[in-house]
PDB file of C-alpha atoms in Angstrom:
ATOM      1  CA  UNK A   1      -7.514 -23.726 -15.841  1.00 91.00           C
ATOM      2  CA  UNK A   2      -4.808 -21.473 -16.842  1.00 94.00           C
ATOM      3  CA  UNK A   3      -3.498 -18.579 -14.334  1.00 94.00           C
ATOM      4  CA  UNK A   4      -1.630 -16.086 -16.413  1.00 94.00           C
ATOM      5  CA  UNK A   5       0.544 -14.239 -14.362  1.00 91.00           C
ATOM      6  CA  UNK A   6       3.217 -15.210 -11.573  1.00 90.00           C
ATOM      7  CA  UNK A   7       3.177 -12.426  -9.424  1.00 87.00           C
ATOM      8  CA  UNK A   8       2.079 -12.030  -5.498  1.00 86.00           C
ATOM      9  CA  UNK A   9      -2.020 -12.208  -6.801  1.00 88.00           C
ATOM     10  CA  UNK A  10      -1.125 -14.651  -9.701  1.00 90.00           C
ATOM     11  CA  UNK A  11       0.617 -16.640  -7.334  1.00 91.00           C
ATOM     12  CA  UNK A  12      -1.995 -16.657  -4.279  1.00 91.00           C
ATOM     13  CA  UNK A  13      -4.985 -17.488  -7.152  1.00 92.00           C
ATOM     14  CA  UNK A  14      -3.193 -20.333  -8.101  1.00 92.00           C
ATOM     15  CA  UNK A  15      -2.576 -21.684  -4.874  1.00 91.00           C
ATOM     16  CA  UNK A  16      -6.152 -21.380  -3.695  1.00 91.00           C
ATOM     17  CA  UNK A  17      -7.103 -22.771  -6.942  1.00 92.00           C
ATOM     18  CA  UNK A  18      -5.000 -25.840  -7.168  1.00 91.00           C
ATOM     19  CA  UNK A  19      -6.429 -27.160  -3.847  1.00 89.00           C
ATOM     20  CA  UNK A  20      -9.379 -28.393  -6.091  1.00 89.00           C
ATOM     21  CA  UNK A  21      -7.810 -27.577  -9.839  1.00 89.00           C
ATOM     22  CA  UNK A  22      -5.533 -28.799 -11.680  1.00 91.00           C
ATOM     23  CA  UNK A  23      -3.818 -25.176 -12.605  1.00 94.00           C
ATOM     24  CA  UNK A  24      -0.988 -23.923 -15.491  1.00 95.00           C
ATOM     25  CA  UNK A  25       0.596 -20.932 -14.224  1.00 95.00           C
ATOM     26  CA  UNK A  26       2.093 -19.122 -17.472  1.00 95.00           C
ATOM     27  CA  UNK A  27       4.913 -16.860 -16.170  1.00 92.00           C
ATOM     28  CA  UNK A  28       6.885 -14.709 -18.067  1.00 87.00           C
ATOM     29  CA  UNK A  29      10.508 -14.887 -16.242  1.00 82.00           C
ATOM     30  CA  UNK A  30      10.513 -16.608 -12.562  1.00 79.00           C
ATOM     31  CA  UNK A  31      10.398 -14.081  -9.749  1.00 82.00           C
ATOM     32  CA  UNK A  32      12.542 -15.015  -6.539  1.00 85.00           C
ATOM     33  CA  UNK A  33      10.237 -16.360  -3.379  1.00 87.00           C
ATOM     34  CA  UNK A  34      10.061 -15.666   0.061  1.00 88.00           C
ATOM     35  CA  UNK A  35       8.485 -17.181   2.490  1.00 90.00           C
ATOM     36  CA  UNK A  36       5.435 -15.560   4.531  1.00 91.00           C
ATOM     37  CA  UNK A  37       7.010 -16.481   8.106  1.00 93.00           C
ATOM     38  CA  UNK A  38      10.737 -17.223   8.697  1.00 91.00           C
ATOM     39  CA  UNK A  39      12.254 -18.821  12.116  1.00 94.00           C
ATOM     40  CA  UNK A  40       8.750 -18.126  13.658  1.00 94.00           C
ATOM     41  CA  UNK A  41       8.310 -14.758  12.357  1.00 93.00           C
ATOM     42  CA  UNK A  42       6.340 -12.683   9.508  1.00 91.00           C
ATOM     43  CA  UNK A  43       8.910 -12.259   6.512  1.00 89.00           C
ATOM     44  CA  UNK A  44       7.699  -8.259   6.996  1.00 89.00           C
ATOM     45  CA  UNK A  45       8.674  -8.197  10.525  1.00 91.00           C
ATOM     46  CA  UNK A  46      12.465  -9.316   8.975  1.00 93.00           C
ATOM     47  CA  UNK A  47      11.676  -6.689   6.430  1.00 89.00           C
ATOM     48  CA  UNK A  48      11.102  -3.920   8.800  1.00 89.00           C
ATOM     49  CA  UNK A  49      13.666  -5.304  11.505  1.00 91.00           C
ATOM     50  CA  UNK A  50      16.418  -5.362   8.800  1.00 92.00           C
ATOM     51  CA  UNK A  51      15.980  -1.928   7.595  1.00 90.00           C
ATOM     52  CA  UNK A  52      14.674  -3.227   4.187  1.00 89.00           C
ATOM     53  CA  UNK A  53      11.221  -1.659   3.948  1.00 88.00           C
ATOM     54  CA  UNK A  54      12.905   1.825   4.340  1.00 88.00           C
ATOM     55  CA  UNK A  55      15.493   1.653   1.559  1.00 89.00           C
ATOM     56  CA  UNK A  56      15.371   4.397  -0.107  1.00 88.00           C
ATOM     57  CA  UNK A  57      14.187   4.222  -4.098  1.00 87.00           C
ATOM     58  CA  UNK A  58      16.899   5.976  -5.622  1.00 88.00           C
ATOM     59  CA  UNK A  59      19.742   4.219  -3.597  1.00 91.00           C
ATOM     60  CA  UNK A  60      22.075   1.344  -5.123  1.00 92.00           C
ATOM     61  CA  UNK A  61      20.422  -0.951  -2.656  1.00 90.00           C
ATOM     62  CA  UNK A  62      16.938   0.431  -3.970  1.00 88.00           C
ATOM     63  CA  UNK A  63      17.480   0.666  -7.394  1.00 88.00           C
ATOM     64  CA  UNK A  64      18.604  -2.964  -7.090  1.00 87.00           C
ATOM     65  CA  UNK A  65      15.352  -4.236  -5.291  1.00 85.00           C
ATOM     66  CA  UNK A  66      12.997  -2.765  -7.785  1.00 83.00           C
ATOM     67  CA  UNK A  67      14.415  -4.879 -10.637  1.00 82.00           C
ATOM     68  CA  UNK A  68      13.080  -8.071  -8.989  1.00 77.00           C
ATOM     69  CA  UNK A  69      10.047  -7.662  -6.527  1.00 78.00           C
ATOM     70  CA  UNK A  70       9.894 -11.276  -4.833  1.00 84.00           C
ATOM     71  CA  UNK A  71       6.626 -13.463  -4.300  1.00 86.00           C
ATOM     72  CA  UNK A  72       6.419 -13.329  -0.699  1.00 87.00           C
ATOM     73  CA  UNK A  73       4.523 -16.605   0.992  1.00 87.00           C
ATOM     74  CA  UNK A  74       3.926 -18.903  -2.152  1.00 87.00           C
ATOM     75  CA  UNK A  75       6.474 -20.578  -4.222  1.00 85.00           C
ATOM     76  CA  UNK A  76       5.479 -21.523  -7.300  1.00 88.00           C
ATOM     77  CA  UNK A  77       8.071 -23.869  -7.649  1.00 86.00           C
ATOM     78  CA  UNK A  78       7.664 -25.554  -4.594  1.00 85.00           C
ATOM     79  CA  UNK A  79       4.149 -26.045  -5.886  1.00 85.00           C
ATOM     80  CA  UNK A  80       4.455 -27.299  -9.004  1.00 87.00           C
ATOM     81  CA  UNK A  81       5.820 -30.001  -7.310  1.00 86.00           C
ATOM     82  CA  UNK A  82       3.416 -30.944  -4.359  1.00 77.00           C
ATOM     83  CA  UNK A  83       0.314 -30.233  -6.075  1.00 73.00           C
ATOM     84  CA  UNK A  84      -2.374 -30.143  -8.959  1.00 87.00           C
ATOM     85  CA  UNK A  85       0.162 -27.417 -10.072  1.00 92.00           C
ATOM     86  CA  UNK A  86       2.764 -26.566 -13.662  1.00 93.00           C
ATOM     87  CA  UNK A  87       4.361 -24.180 -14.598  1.00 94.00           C
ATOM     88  CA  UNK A  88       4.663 -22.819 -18.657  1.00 95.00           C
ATOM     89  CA  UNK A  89       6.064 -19.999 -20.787  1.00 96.00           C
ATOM     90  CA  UNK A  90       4.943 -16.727 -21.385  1.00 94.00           C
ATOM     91  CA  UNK A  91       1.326 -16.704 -23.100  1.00 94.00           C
ATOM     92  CA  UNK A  92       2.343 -14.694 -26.328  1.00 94.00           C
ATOM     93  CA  UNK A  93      -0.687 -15.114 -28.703  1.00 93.00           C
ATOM     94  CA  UNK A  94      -4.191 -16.968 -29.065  1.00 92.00           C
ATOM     95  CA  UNK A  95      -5.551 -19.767 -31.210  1.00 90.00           C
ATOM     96  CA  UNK A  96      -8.973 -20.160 -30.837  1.00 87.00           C
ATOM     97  CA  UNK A  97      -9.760 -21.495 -27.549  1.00 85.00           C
ATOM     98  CA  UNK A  98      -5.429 -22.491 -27.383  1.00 92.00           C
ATOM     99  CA  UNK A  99      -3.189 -20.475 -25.604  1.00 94.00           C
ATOM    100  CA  UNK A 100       0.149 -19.941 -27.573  1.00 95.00           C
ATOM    101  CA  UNK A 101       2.848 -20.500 -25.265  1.00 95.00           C
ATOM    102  CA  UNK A 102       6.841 -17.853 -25.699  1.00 95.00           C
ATOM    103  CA  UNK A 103       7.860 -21.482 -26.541  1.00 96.00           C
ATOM    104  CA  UNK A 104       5.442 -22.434 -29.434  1.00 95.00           C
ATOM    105  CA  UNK A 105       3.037 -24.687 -27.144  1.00 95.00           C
ATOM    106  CA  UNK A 106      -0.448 -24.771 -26.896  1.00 96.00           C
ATOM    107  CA  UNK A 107      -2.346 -24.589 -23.747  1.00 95.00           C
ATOM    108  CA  UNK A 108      -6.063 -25.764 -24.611  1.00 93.00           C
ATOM    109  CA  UNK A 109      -8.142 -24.638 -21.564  1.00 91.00           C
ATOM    110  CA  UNK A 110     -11.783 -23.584 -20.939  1.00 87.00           C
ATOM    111  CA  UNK A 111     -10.717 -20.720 -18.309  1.00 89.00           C
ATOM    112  CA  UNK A 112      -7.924 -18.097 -17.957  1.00 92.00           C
ATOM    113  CA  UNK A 113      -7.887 -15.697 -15.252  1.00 91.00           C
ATOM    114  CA  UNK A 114      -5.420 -12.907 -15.896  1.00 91.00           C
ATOM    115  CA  UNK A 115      -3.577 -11.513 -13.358  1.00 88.00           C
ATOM    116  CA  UNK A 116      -0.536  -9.409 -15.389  1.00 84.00           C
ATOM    117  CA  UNK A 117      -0.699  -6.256 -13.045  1.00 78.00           C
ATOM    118  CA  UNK A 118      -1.975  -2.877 -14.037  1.00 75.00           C
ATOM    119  CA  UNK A 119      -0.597   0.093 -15.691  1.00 77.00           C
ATOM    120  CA  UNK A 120      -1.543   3.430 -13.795  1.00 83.00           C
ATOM    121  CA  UNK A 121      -2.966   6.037 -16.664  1.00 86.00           C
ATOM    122  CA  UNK A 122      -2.905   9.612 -15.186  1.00 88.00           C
ATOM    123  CA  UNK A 123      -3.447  10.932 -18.285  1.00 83.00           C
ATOM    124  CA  UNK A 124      -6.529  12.600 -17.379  1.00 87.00           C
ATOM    125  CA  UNK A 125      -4.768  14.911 -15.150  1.00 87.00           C
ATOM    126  CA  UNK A 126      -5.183  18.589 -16.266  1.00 85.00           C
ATOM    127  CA  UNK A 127      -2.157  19.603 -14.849  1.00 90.00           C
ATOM    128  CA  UNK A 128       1.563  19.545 -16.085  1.00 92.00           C
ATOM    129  CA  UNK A 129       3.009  16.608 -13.418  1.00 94.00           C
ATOM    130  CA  UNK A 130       3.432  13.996 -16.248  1.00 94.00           C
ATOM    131  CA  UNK A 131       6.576  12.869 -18.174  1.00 93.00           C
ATOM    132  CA  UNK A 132       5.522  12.283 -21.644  1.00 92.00           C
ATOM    133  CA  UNK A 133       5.422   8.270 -21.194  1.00 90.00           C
ATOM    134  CA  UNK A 134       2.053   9.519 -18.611  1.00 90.00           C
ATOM    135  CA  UNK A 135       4.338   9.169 -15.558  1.00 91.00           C
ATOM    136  CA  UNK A 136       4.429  10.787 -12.040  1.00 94.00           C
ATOM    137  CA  UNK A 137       6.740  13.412 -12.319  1.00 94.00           C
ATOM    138  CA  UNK A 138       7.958  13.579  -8.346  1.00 94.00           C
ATOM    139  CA  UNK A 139       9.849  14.043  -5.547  1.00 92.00           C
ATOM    140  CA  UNK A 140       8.575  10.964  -2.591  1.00 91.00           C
ATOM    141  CA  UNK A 141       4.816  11.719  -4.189  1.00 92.00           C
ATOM    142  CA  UNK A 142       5.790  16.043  -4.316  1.00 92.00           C
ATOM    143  CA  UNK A 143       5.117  17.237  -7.856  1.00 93.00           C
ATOM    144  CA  UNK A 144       6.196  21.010  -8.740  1.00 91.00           C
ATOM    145  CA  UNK A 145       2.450  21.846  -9.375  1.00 90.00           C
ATOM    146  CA  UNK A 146       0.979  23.444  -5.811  1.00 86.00           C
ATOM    147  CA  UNK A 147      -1.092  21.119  -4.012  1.00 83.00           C
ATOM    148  CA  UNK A 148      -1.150  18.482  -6.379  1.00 89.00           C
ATOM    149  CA  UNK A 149       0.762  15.328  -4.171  1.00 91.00           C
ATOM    150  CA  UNK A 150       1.103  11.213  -5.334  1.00 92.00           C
ATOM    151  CA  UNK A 151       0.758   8.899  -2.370  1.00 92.00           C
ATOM    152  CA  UNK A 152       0.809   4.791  -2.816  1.00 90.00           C
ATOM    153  CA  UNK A 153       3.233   4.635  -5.528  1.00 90.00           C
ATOM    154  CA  UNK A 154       5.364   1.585  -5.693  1.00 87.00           C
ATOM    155  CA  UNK A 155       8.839   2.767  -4.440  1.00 88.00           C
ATOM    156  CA  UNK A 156       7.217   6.583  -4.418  1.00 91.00           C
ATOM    157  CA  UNK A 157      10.157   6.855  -1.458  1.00 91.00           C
ATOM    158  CA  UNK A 158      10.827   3.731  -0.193  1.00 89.00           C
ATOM    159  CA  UNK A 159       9.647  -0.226  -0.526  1.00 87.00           C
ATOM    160  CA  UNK A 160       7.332   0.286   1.706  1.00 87.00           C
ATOM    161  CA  UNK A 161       5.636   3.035  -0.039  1.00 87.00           C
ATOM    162  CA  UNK A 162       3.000   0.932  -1.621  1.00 84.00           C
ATOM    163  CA  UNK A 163       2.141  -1.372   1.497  1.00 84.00           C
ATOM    164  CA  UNK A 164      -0.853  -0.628   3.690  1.00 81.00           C
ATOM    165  CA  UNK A 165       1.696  -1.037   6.753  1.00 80.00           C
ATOM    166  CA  UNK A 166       3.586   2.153   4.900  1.00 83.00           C
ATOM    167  CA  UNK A 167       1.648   4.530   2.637  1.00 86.00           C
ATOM    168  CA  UNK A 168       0.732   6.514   6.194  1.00 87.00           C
ATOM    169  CA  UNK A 169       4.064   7.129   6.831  1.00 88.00           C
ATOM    170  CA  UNK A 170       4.238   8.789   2.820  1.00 89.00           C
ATOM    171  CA  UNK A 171       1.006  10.638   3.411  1.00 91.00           C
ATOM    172  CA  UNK A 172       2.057  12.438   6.814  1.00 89.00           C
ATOM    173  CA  UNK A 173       5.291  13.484   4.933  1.00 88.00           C
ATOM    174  CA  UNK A 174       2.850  14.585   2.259  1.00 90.00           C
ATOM    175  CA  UNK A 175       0.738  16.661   4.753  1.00 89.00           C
ATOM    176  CA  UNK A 176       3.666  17.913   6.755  1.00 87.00           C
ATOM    177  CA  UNK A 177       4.627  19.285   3.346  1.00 85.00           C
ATOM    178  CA  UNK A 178       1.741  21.227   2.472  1.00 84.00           C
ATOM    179  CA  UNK A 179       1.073  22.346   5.921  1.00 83.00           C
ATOM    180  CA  UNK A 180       4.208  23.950   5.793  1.00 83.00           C
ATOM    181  CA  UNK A 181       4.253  24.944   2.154  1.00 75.00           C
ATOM    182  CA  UNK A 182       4.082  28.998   1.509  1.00 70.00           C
ATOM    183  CA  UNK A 183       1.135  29.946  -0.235  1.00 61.00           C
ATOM    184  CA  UNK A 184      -3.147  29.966  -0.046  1.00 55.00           C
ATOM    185  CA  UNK A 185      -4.584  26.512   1.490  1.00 51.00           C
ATOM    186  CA  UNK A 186      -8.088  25.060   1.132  1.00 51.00           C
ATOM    187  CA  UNK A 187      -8.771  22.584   3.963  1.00 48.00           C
ATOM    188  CA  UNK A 188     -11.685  20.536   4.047  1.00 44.00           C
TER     189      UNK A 188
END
């Protein structure tokens, strides 16, 4: 079985997985770890405790951060060496039922579970709050269109902007915004 993907839900599948399968985890480049608890406590708890869940997105700190998004509670590394677990290239093509690994291998597998992430498309929006590459165009999920907010966007404000333990704090803002907001409302 071949996981493609080494993010958070990459990661997690795999781990589950190689419990009772022997697993290939094709990763593009390694993403830094953290571990789920840390001296007794949730790595979020250190998170929030050290400030860095509030960060703001367009601060050096922030900007930084967003380049490399750890794996928080499974290490893929630490796997591959403890259990029914490798670690390969980048999948960059198909032969047959082969896998073409960034390197030139071959991966022959029955079953690949893709788990690359998803890219938003807002492009059915009928309103002008996109750039041209179909992007939010905001300010912490305000657009300059009237009523028309984003809310759940990674760093939309801060890191914890796309965490359930966060987005409320985004979405007050958000209402506090248009309650105040000049101009005709339609509650529901």
């Amino acid at each position: 079985m071949v996981v493609v993907g080494s993010g958070n839900s990459g990661a997690q599948i795999a781990q589950e997985l190689s419990r009772t399968h022997t697993v290939t985890v094709a990763q593009g480049r390694p993403q830094p770890a953290l571990p789920q608890r840390l001296l007794g406590r949730d790595i979020f708890d250190w998170l929030s405790a050290l400030g860095l869940l509030e960060v703001k997105a367009a601060s050096p700190l922030g900007r930084a951060l967003q380049r490399r998004d750890p794996v928080i509670g499974t290490n893929l590394r630490h796997l591959s060496r403890t259990r029914q677990l490798r670690l390969a290239p980048r999948i960059v093509g198909t032969a047959g039922r082969a896998l073409i690994t960034q390197d030139g291998g071959r991966l022959e597998t029955e079953s690949v579970l893709w788990a690359t992430g998803f890219r938003p498309n807002y492009r059915w929006l009928a309103v002008d709050v996109l750039t041209d590459q179909g992007q939010p165009m905001h300010d912490g999920g305000v657009t300059r269109v009237p009523g028309v907010f984003f809310v759940g966007l990674p760093w939309q404000r801060t890191r914890n902007s796309a965490l359930l333990g966060g987005v409320g704090q985004d979405a007050e803002r958000l209402i506090d915004h248009h309650l105040s907001s000049p101009g005709p409302r339609r509650t529901p």
